[in-house]
């Protein structure tokens, strides 16, 4: 995106201009897509994140341009599930790396939207469980720090004992 680009967002900092083509449009919450992929023309494409309206994914070369429309199969094995949804998508953003694209889902049947929402709820649950587990697990100090503390305690104890025997 350049300064003269009609898609440039007003007030966008200069250092952000030129890093992607197409404005960022997703308004829904995004979830990191664990064990989720989209199959496009029999090619497995990694999904970085997903929302109820679209995904950010690594795309095959034939759809790495704005406006490209394609059918796909969204497949998620997150949380032990095995959910599949047939959908259509349209590329609305191409990132600077030229491989990662933002895809907007075409309107879909209510049952397909429910399946997408089920994937999102599963990913949300996994994020919450991971955060809870991280908060529950006590932080462990690095082994080198533990060794340094043990050495200092041993040295101080030895020094005090030597001083006590000297004074006696």
Coordinates of N, CA, C and O in Angstrom, one line a residue:
X1 N 0.8 -1.2 0.0 CA 0.0 0.0 0.0 C 0.9 1.2 0.0 O 1.8 1.3 0.7
X2 N 0.6 2.2 -0.8 CA 1.4 3.4 -0.9 C 0.6 4.6 -0.4 O -0.6 4.4 -0.2
X3 N 1.2 5.7 -0.2 CA 0.6 6.9 0.2 C -0.6 7.3 -0.7 O -1.6 7.7 -0.3
X4 N -0.4 7.1 -2.0 CA -1.4 7.4 -3.0 C -2.4 6.4 -3.2 O -3.4 6.5 -3.9
X5 N -2.3 5.3 -2.5 CA -3.2 4.1 -2.6 C -4.6 4.5 -2.1 O -4.7 5.0 -1.0
X6 N -5.7 4.3 -2.9 CA -7.0 4.7 -2.4 C -7.5 3.8 -1.3 O -8.4 4.2 -0.6
X7 N -6.9 2.6 -1.1 CA -7.2 1.8 0.0 C -6.5 2.2 1.3 O -6.8 1.6 2.4
X8 N -5.6 3.1 1.3 CA -4.9 3.5 2.5 C -5.8 4.0 3.5 O -6.8 4.8 3.2
X9 N -5.6 3.6 4.7 CA -6.5 4.0 5.8 C -6.0 5.4 6.3 O -4.9 5.6 6.5
X10 N -7.0 6.3 6.6 CA -6.6 7.6 7.1 C -5.9 7.5 8.4 O -6.3 6.7 9.3
X11 N -4.9 8.2 8.6 CA -4.1 8.2 9.9 C -3.2 7.0 10.1 O -2.7 6.8 11.1
X12 N -3.1 6.2 9.1 CA -2.2 5.0 9.2 C -0.7 5.5 9.2 O -0.3 6.3 8.4
X13 N 0.0 5.0 10.2 CA 1.4 5.4 10.3 C 2.2 5.1 9.1 O 1.9 4.1 8.4
X14 N 3.2 5.9 8.7 CA 3.9 5.7 7.5 C 4.7 4.4 7.5 O 4.8 3.8 6.4
X15 N 5.1 4.0 8.6 CA 5.9 2.7 8.7 C 5.0 1.5 8.4 O 5.5 0.4 8.0
X16 N 3.7 1.6 8.5 CA 2.8 0.5 8.2 C 2.4 0.5 6.7 O 1.9 -0.5 6.2
X17 N 2.6 1.6 6.0 CA 2.1 1.7 4.7 C 3.1 0.8 3.8 O 4.3 0.8 4.0
X18 N 2.5 0.1 2.9 CA 3.3 -0.7 2.0 C 3.6 -2.1 2.4 O 4.2 -2.9 1.8
X19 N 3.0 -2.5 3.6 CA 3.3 -3.9 4.0 C 2.2 -4.9 3.6 O 2.4 -6.1 3.7
X20 N 1.1 -4.4 3.2 CA 0.0 -5.4 2.7 C -0.9 -4.6 1.7 O -1.0 -3.4 1.8
X21 N -1.5 -5.4 0.8 CA -2.4 -4.8 -0.1 C -3.8 -5.2 0.4 O -4.1 -6.3 0.7
X22 N -4.7 -4.2 0.4 CA -6.1 -4.4 0.9 C -6.2 -4.1 2.3 O -5.3 -4.4 3.1
X23 N -7.2 -3.4 2.7 CA -7.3 -3.0 4.1 C -7.7 -4.1 5.0 O -8.3 -5.1 4.6
X24 N -7.4 -4.0 6.3 CA -7.8 -5.0 7.3 C -9.2 -4.7 7.6 O -9.6 -3.6 7.9
X25 N -10.1 -5.7 7.4 CA -11.5 -5.5 7.5 C -12.2 -6.4 8.6 O -13.3 -6.1 8.9
X26 N -11.6 -7.4 9.1 CA -12.3 -8.3 10.0 C -12.7 -7.6 11.3 O -11.9 -7.0 12.0
X27 N -13.9 -7.7 11.6 CA -14.5 -7.1 12.9 C -14.7 -8.2 13.9 O -14.8 -7.8 15.1
X28 N -14.7 -9.4 13.6 CA -15.0 -10.5 14.6 C -13.7 -10.8 15.3 O -12.6 -10.6 14.8
X29 N -13.9 -11.5 16.5 CA -12.7 -11.9 17.2 C -12.0 -13.0 16.4 O -12.6 -13.8 15.7
X30 N -10.7 -13.0 16.5 CA -9.8 -14.0 15.8 C -9.3 -15.0 16.8 O -9.0 -14.7 18.0
X31 N -9.1 -16.2 16.4 CA -8.5 -17.2 17.2 C -7.4 -17.9 16.4 O -7.5 -18.2 15.2
X32 N -6.3 -18.2 17.1 CA -5.2 -18.9 16.5 C -5.7 -20.3 16.1 O -6.3 -21.0 16.9
X33 N -5.4 -20.6 14.9 CA -6.0 -21.9 14.3 C -5.0 -23.0 14.6 O -4.1 -23.2 13.8
X34 N -5.3 -23.8 15.6 CA -4.5 -25.0 15.9 C -5.1 -26.1 15.2 O -6.3 -26.4 15.2
X35 N -4.2 -26.9 14.5 CA -4.6 -28.1 13.8 C -5.8 -27.8 12.8 O -6.8 -28.6 12.8
X36 N -5.8 -26.7 12.1 CA -6.8 -26.3 11.2 C -6.2 -25.9 9.9 O -5.2 -25.2 9.8
X37 N -6.8 -26.4 8.8 CA -6.3 -26.1 7.4 C -7.5 -25.9 6.5 O -8.6 -26.3 6.8
X38 N -7.2 -25.3 5.4 CA -8.2 -25.2 4.3 C -7.6 -25.9 3.1 O -6.4 -25.7 2.8
X39 N -8.3 -26.8 2.5 CA -7.9 -27.5 1.3 C -8.5 -26.7 0.1 O -9.7 -26.5 0.0
X40 N -7.6 -26.2 -0.8 CA -7.9 -25.4 -2.0 C -7.3 -26.2 -3.1 O -6.1 -26.3 -3.2
X41 N -8.2 -26.6 -4.1 CA -7.7 -27.4 -5.2 C -6.8 -28.5 -4.8 O -5.7 -28.6 -5.4
X42 N -7.2 -29.3 -3.9 CA -6.5 -30.4 -3.4 C -5.1 -30.1 -2.7 O -4.3 -31.0 -2.4
X43 N -4.9 -28.8 -2.4 CA -3.7 -28.4 -1.7 C -4.0 -28.0 -0.3 O -5.0 -27.3 0.0
X44 N -3.3 -28.6 0.7 CA -3.5 -28.2 2.1 C -2.8 -26.9 2.4 O -1.7 -26.7 2.2
X45 N -3.6 -25.9 2.9 CA -3.1 -24.6 3.2 C -3.2 -24.3 4.7 O -4.3 -24.5 5.3
X46 N -2.1 -23.9 5.2 CA -2.1 -23.6 6.7 C -3.0 -22.4 7.0 O -2.9 -21.3 6.3
X47 N -3.8 -22.5 8.0 CA -4.6 -21.4 8.5 C -3.9 -20.8 9.7 O -3.6 -21.5 10.7
X48 N -3.6 -19.5 9.7 CA -3.0 -18.8 10.9 C -4.0 -18.5 11.9 O -3.8 -18.7 13.1
X49 N -5.1 -17.9 11.5 CA -6.2 -17.5 12.5 C -7.5 -17.5 11.7 O -7.6 -17.5 10.5
X50 N -8.6 -17.6 12.6 CA -9.9 -17.7 12.0 C -10.9 -16.9 12.8 O -10.7 -16.6 14.0
X51 N -11.9 -16.3 12.1 CA -13.0 -15.7 12.8 C -14.3 -16.2 12.1 O -14.2 -17.0 11.1
X52 N -15.4 -15.8 12.5 CA -16.6 -16.3 11.9 C -16.8 -15.8 10.5 O -17.6 -16.3 9.7
X53 N -16.1 -14.7 10.1 CA -16.2 -14.2 8.8 C -15.1 -14.5 7.8 O -15.2 -14.2 6.6
X54 N -14.0 -15.1 8.3 CA -12.9 -15.4 7.4 C -11.7 -16.0 8.1 O -11.7 -16.3 9.3
X55 N -10.6 -16.1 7.3 CA -9.4 -16.7 7.8 C -8.2 -15.9 7.3 O -8.3 -15.1 6.3
X56 N -7.0 -16.0 8.0 CA -5.8 -15.6 7.4 C -5.0 -16.9 7.2 O -4.9 -17.7 8.1
X57 N -4.5 -17.1 6.0 CA -4.0 -18.4 5.6 C -2.8 -18.2 4.6 O -2.7 -17.2 4.0
X58 N -2.0 -19.2 4.5 CA -1.0 -19.3 3.4 C -1.7 -19.9 2.2 O -2.3 -21.0 2.3
X59 N -1.7 -19.2 1.1 CA -2.5 -19.5 -0.1 C -1.7 -20.1 -1.2 O -0.5 -19.8 -1.3
X60 N -2.3 -21.0 -2.0 CA -1.5 -21.5 -3.2 C -1.4 -20.4 -4.2 O -2.1 -19.4 -4.2
X61 N -0.4 -20.4 -5.0 CA 0.0 -19.3 -6.0 C -1.2 -18.9 -6.8 O -1.4 -17.7 -7.1
X62 N -2.1 -19.8 -7.2 CA -3.2 -19.4 -8.1 C -4.2 -18.4 -7.5 O -5.0 -17.8 -8.2
X63 N -4.2 -18.3 -6.2 CA -5.2 -17.4 -5.5 C -4.6 -16.3 -4.7 O -5.3 -15.7 -3.9
X64 N -3.3 -16.0 -5.0 CA -2.6 -15.0 -4.2 C -2.8 -13.6 -4.8 O -1.8 -12.8 -4.9
X65 N -4.0 -13.2 -5.1 CA -4.3 -11.9 -5.6 C -5.6 -11.4 -5.2 O -6.5 -12.2 -4.9
X66 N -5.8 -10.1 -5.0 CA -7.0 -9.6 -4.5 C -8.2 -9.9 -5.4 O -8.1 -9.9 -6.6
X67 N -9.3 -10.3 -4.8 CA -10.5 -10.6 -5.5 C -10.6 -12.1 -6.0 O -11.7 -12.5 -6.5
X68 N -9.6 -12.9 -5.8 CA -9.6 -14.3 -6.2 C -10.7 -15.0 -5.4 O -10.8 -14.9 -4.2
X69 N -11.6 -15.7 -6.1 CA -12.6 -16.5 -5.4 C -12.3 -17.9 -5.6 O -11.8 -18.4 -6.7
X70 N -12.6 -18.7 -4.6 CA -12.3 -20.2 -4.7 C -13.2 -21.0 -3.7 O -13.6 -20.5 -2.7
X71 N -13.4 -22.2 -4.1 CA -14.1 -23.1 -3.1 C -13.0 -23.8 -2.3 O -11.9 -23.9 -2.7
X72 N -13.4 -24.1 -1.1 CA -12.4 -24.8 -0.2 C -13.1 -25.7 0.8 O -14.3 -25.7 1.0
X73 N -12.3 -26.5 1.5 CA -12.8 -27.3 2.6 C -12.0 -27.0 3.8 O -10.8 -27.1 3.9
X74 N -12.7 -26.4 4.8 CA -12.1 -26.0 6.1 C -12.1 -27.3 6.9 O -13.2 -27.9 7.1
X75 N -11.0 -27.7 7.5 CA -10.9 -28.9 8.2 C -10.1 -28.6 9.5 O -9.0 -28.1 9.5
X76 N -10.7 -29.0 10.6 CA -10.1 -28.7 11.9 C -10.1 -30.0 12.8 O -11.1 -30.7 12.9
X77 N -9.0 -30.3 13.4 CA -8.8 -31.4 14.3 C -8.5 -30.9 15.7 O -8.0 -31.6 16.5
X78 N -8.8 -29.6 15.9 CA -8.5 -29.0 17.2 C -9.3 -29.7 18.3 O -10.5 -29.9 18.2
X79 N -8.6 -29.9 19.4 CA -9.3 -30.4 20.6 C -9.9 -31.8 20.4 O -10.8 -32.2 21.1
X80 N -9.3 -32.6 19.5 CA -9.8 -33.9 19.3 C -11.0 -34.0 18.3 O -11.4 -35.1 18.0
X81 N -11.5 -32.9 17.9 CA -12.6 -32.9 17.0 C -12.2 -33.2 15.6 O -11.0 -33.2 15.3
X82 N -13.1 -33.5 14.7 CA -12.8 -33.7 13.3 C -13.9 -33.0 12.5 O -14.9 -33.7 12.1
X83 N -13.8 -31.7 12.4 CA -14.9 -30.9 11.8 C -14.5 -30.5 10.4 O -13.3 -30.1 10.2
X84 N -15.4 -30.6 9.4 CA -15.1 -30.2 8.0 C -16.3 -29.4 7.5 O -17.5 -29.7 7.8
X85 N -16.0 -28.3 6.8 CA -17.0 -27.4 6.3 C -16.6 -27.0 4.9 O -15.5 -26.6 4.6
X86 N -17.5 -27.2 3.9 CA -17.3 -26.8 2.6 C -17.8 -25.3 2.5 O -18.8 -25.0 3.0
X87 N -16.9 -24.5 1.9 CA -17.2 -23.1 1.9 C -16.6 -22.4 0.6 O -15.8 -23.0 -0.1
X88 N -17.0 -21.2 0.4 CA -16.4 -20.4 -0.7 C -15.7 -19.2 0.0 O -16.2 -18.6 1.0
X89 N -14.6 -18.7 -0.6 CA -13.9 -17.6 0.0 C -13.5 -16.6 -1.1 O -13.4 -17.0 -2.3
X90 N -13.2 -15.4 -0.7 CA -12.7 -14.4 -1.6 C -11.5 -13.7 -0.9 O -11.6 -13.3 0.3
X91 N -10.4 -13.6 -1.6 CA -9.2 -12.9 -1.1 C -9.4 -11.4 -1.0 O -9.7 -10.8 -2.0
X92 N -9.3 -10.9 0.2 CA -9.5 -9.4 0.4 C -8.3 -8.7 0.9 O -8.3 -7.5 1.0
X93 N -7.2 -9.5 1.1 CA -6.0 -8.9 1.6 C -4.8 -9.8 1.2 O -4.9 -11.0 1.4
X94 N -3.7 -9.3 0.7 CA -2.5 -10.0 0.5 C -1.4 -9.4 1.3 O -1.2 -8.2 1.1
X95 N -0.8 -10.1 2.1 CA 0.3 -9.6 3.0 C 1.6 -9.4 2.3 O 1.7 -9.9 1.2
X96 N 2.5 -8.7 2.8 CA 3.7 -8.3 2.2 C 4.6 -9.5 1.8 O 5.3 -9.5 0.8
X97 N 4.4 -10.6 2.5 CA 5.2 -11.8 2.1 C 4.8 -12.5 0.8 O 5.4 -13.3 0.3
X98 N 3.6 -12.0 0.3 CA 3.1 -12.5 -0.9 C 2.4 -13.9 -0.9 O 1.9 -14.4 -1.9
X99 N 2.5 -14.5 0.3 CA 1.9 -15.9 0.4 C 0.7 -15.9 1.3 O -0.1 -16.8 1.2
X100 N 0.7 -15.0 2.3 CA -0.3 -15.0 3.3 C -1.4 -14.1 2.8 O -1.2 -13.0 2.4
X101 N -2.7 -14.6 2.9 CA -3.8 -13.8 2.4 C -4.9 -13.7 3.5 O -5.0 -14.6 4.3
X102 N -5.7 -12.7 3.4 CA -6.9 -12.6 4.2 C -8.1 -13.0 3.4 O -8.2 -12.5 2.2
X103 N -8.9 -13.9 3.8 CA -10.0 -14.5 3.1 C -11.3 -14.2 3.8 O -11.4 -14.4 5.0
X104 N -12.3 -13.7 3.0 CA -13.6 -13.4 3.6 C -14.5 -14.6 3.1 O -14.5 -14.9 1.9
X105 N -15.2 -15.2 4.0 CA -16.1 -16.3 3.6 C -17.3 -15.7 2.9 O -17.8 -14.6 3.2
X106 N -17.8 -16.4 1.8 CA -19.0 -16.0 1.1 C -20.2 -16.4 2.1 O -20.0 -17.3 2.9
X107 N -21.3 -15.8 1.9 CA -22.5 -16.2 2.7 C -22.7 -17.7 2.5 O -22.5 -18.3 1.4
X108 N -23.0 -18.4 3.7 CA -23.1 -19.8 3.6 C -24.4 -20.2 4.3 O -25.0 -19.5 5.1
X109 N -24.7 -21.5 4.1 CA -25.9 -22.1 4.8 C -25.8 -22.0 6.3 O -24.7 -22.1 6.8
X110 N -26.9 -21.8 7.0 CA -26.8 -21.8 8.5 C -26.1 -23.0 9.1 O -25.3 -22.8 10.1
X111 N -26.3 -24.2 8.5 CA -25.6 -25.3 9.1 C -24.1 -25.2 8.9 O -23.3 -25.6 9.8
X112 N -23.6 -24.6 7.8 CA -22.2 -24.5 7.6 C -21.6 -23.4 8.5 O -20.5 -23.5 9.0
X113 N -22.4 -22.3 8.7 CA -22.0 -21.3 9.7 C -21.9 -21.8 11.1 O -21.0 -21.5 11.8
X114 N -22.8 -22.7 11.4 CA -22.7 -23.3 12.8 C -21.5 -24.2 12.9 O -20.9 -24.2 14.0
X115 N -21.1 -24.9 11.8 CA -19.9 -25.7 11.9 C -18.6 -24.8 12.0 O -17.7 -25.1 12.8
X116 N -18.6 -23.7 11.3 CA -17.5 -22.7 11.5 C -17.5 -22.2 12.9 O -16.4 -22.2 13.5
X117 N -18.6 -21.9 13.4 CA -18.7 -21.4 14.8 C -18.3 -22.5 15.8 O -17.7 -22.2 16.8
X118 N -18.6 -23.7 15.5 CA -18.1 -24.8 16.4 C -16.6 -24.9 16.4 O -16.0 -25.1 17.5
X119 N -16.0 -24.7 15.3 CA -14.5 -24.7 15.2 C -14.0 -23.6 16.1 O -13.0 -23.7 16.9
X120 N -14.6 -22.4 15.9 CA -14.1 -21.2 16.7 C -14.3 -21.5 18.2 O -13.4 -21.1 18.9
X121 N -15.4 -22.0 18.6 CA -15.7 -22.3 20.0 C -14.6 -23.3 20.5 O -14.2 -23.1 21.7
X122 N -14.3 -24.3 19.7 CA -13.3 -25.2 20.2 C -11.9 -24.5 20.3 O -11.2 -24.8 21.3
X123 N -11.6 -23.7 19.4 CA -10.3 -23.0 19.5 C -10.3 -22.0 20.7 O -9.3 -21.9 21.4
X124 N -11.4 -21.4 20.9 CA -11.6 -20.5 22.1 C -11.4 -21.2 23.4 O -10.7 -20.8 24.3
X125 N -12.0 -22.4 23.5 CA -11.9 -23.2 24.6 C -10.5 -23.7 24.9 O -10.0 -23.6 26.0
X126 N -9.8 -24.0 23.8 CA -8.4 -24.4 23.9 C -7.5 -23.3 24.4 O -6.6 -23.5 25.2
X127 N -7.8 -22.0 23.9 CA -7.0 -20.9 24.4 C -7.3 -20.6 25.9 O -6.3 -20.3 26.6
X128 N -8.5 -20.7 26.3 CA -8.8 -20.5 27.7 C -8.2 -21.6 28.6 O -7.6 -21.3 29.6
X129 N -8.2 -22.9 28.2 CA -7.6 -24.0 28.9 C -6.1 -23.8 29.0 O -5.5 -24.0 30.1
X130 N -5.5 -23.3 27.9 CA -4.0 -23.1 27.9 C -3.7 -22.0 28.9 O -2.7 -22.1 29.7
X131 N -4.5 -20.9 28.9 CA -4.2 -19.8 29.8 C -4.4 -20.2 31.2 O -3.6 -19.8 32.1
X132 N -5.4 -21.0 31.5 CA -5.7 -21.5 32.9 C -4.6 -22.4 33.3 O -4.1 -22.2 34.5
X133 N -4.1 -23.3 32.5 CA -3.0 -24.2 32.8 C -1.7 -23.4 33.1 O -1.0 -23.7 34.0
X134 N -1.5 -22.4 32.3 CA -0.3 -21.6 32.5 C -0.3 -20.8 33.8 O 0.6 -20.7 34.5
X135 N -1.5 -20.3 34.2 CA -1.7 -19.6 35.4 C -1.6 -20.5 36.6 O -1.1 -20.2 37.7
X136 N -2.0 -21.8 36.4 CA -2.0 -22.8 37.5 C -0.6 -23.3 37.8 O -0.3 -23.7 38.9
X137 N 0.2 -23.5 36.8 CA 1.5 -24.1 36.9 C 2.5 -23.1 37.5 O 2.6 -22.0 37.0
X138 N 3.1 -23.4 38.6 CA 4.1 -22.5 39.2 C 5.3 -22.3 38.3 O 5.7 -23.2 37.6
X139 N 5.8 -21.1 38.3 CA 7.0 -20.8 37.5 C 8.2 -21.5 38.1 O 8.4 -21.5 39.3
X140 N 8.9 -22.2 37.3 CA 10.2 -22.8 37.7 C 11.4 -21.9 37.4 O 11.4 -21.4 36.3
X141 N 12.2 -21.9 38.4 CA 13.4 -21.1 38.1 C 14.4 -21.9 37.2 O 14.4 -23.1 37.3
X142 N 15.2 -21.2 36.5 CA 16.2 -21.9 35.6 C 17.2 -22.7 36.4 O 17.5 -22.3 37.5
X143 N 17.6 -23.8 35.9 CA 18.6 -24.7 36.6 C 19.8 -24.0 37.0 O 20.4 -24.2 38.1
X144 N 20.3 -23.1 36.2 CA 21.6 -22.4 36.6 C 21.3 -21.5 37.8 O 22.2 -21.4 38.7
X145 N 20.2 -20.8 37.9 CA 19.9 -20.0 39.0 C 19.8 -20.8 40.3 O 20.3 -20.5 41.3
X146 N 19.1 -22.0 40.2 CA 19.0 -22.9 41.3 C 20.4 -23.3 41.8 O 20.7 -23.4 43.0
X147 N 21.3 -23.7 40.8 CA 22.6 -24.1 41.2 C 23.4 -22.9 41.9 O 24.1 -23.2 42.9
X148 N 23.2 -21.7 41.4 CA 23.9 -20.6 42.0 C 23.4 -20.3 43.4 O 24.2 -20.1 44.3
X149 N 22.1 -20.4 43.6 CA 21.6 -20.2 45.0 C 22.1 -21.3 45.9 O 22.4 -21.1 47.0
X150 N 22.1 -22.6 45.4 CA 22.5 -23.7 46.3 C 24.0 -23.5 46.6 O 24.4 -23.7 47.8
X151 N 24.8 -23.1 45.7 CA 26.2 -22.8 46.0 C 26.4 -21.7 47.0 O 27.2 -21.8 47.9
X152 N 25.6 -20.6 46.8 CA 25.7 -19.5 47.7 C 25.3 -19.9 49.1 O 26.0 -19.6 50.1
X153 N 24.2 -20.7 49.3 CA 23.8 -21.1 50.6 C 24.8 -22.1 51.2 O 25.2 -21.9 52.4
X154 N 25.4 -23.0 50.4 CA 26.4 -23.9 50.9 C 27.6 -23.1 51.3 O 28.2 -23.3 52.4
X155 N 28.1 -22.2 50.5 CA 29.2 -21.4 50.8 C 29.0 -20.5 52.1 O 29.9 -20.4 52.9
X156 N 27.9 -19.9 52.2 CA 27.6 -19.1 53.4 C 27.6 -20.0 54.7 O 28.1 -19.6 55.7
X157 N 27.0 -21.2 54.6 CA 26.9 -22.1 55.7 C 28.3 -22.6 56.1 O 28.7 -22.6 57.2
X158 N 29.1 -22.9 55.1 CA 30.5 -23.3 55.3 C 31.3 -22.2 55.9 O 32.1 -22.4 56.9
X159 N 31.1 -21.0 55.4 CA 31.9 -19.8 56.0 C 31.5 -19.5 57.4 O 32.3 -19.2 58.2
X160 N 30.2 -19.6 57.7 CA 29.8 -19.4 59.1 C 30.3 -20.4 60.0 O 30.8 -20.2 61.2
X161 N 30.3 -21.7 59.6 CA 30.8 -22.8 60.4 C 32.3 -22.6 60.6 O 32.8 -22.8 61.8
X162 N 33.1 -22.2 59.6 CA 34.5 -21.9 59.8 C 34.8 -20.8 60.7 O 35.6 -20.8 61.6
X163 N 34.0 -19.7 60.6 CA 34.1 -18.6 61.5 C 33.8 -19.0 63.0 O 34.5 -18.6 63.9
X164 N 32.8 -19.8 63.2 CA 32.4 -20.3 64.5 C 33.5 -21.1 65.1 O 33.9 -20.9 66.3
X165 N 34.1 -22.0 64.3 CA 35.2 -22.8 64.8 C 36.5 -22.0 65.1 O 37.2 -22.3 66.0
X166 N 36.7 -20.9 64.4 CA 37.8 -20.1 64.6 C 37.7 -19.3 65.9 O 38.6 -19.1 66.6
X167 N 36.5 -18.8 66.1 CA 36.2 -18.0 67.3 C 36.3 -18.8 68.6 O 36.8 -18.4 69.6
X168 N 35.9 -20.0 68.5 CA 35.9 -20.9 69.7 C 37.2 -21.2 70.1 O 38.0 -21.3 70.8

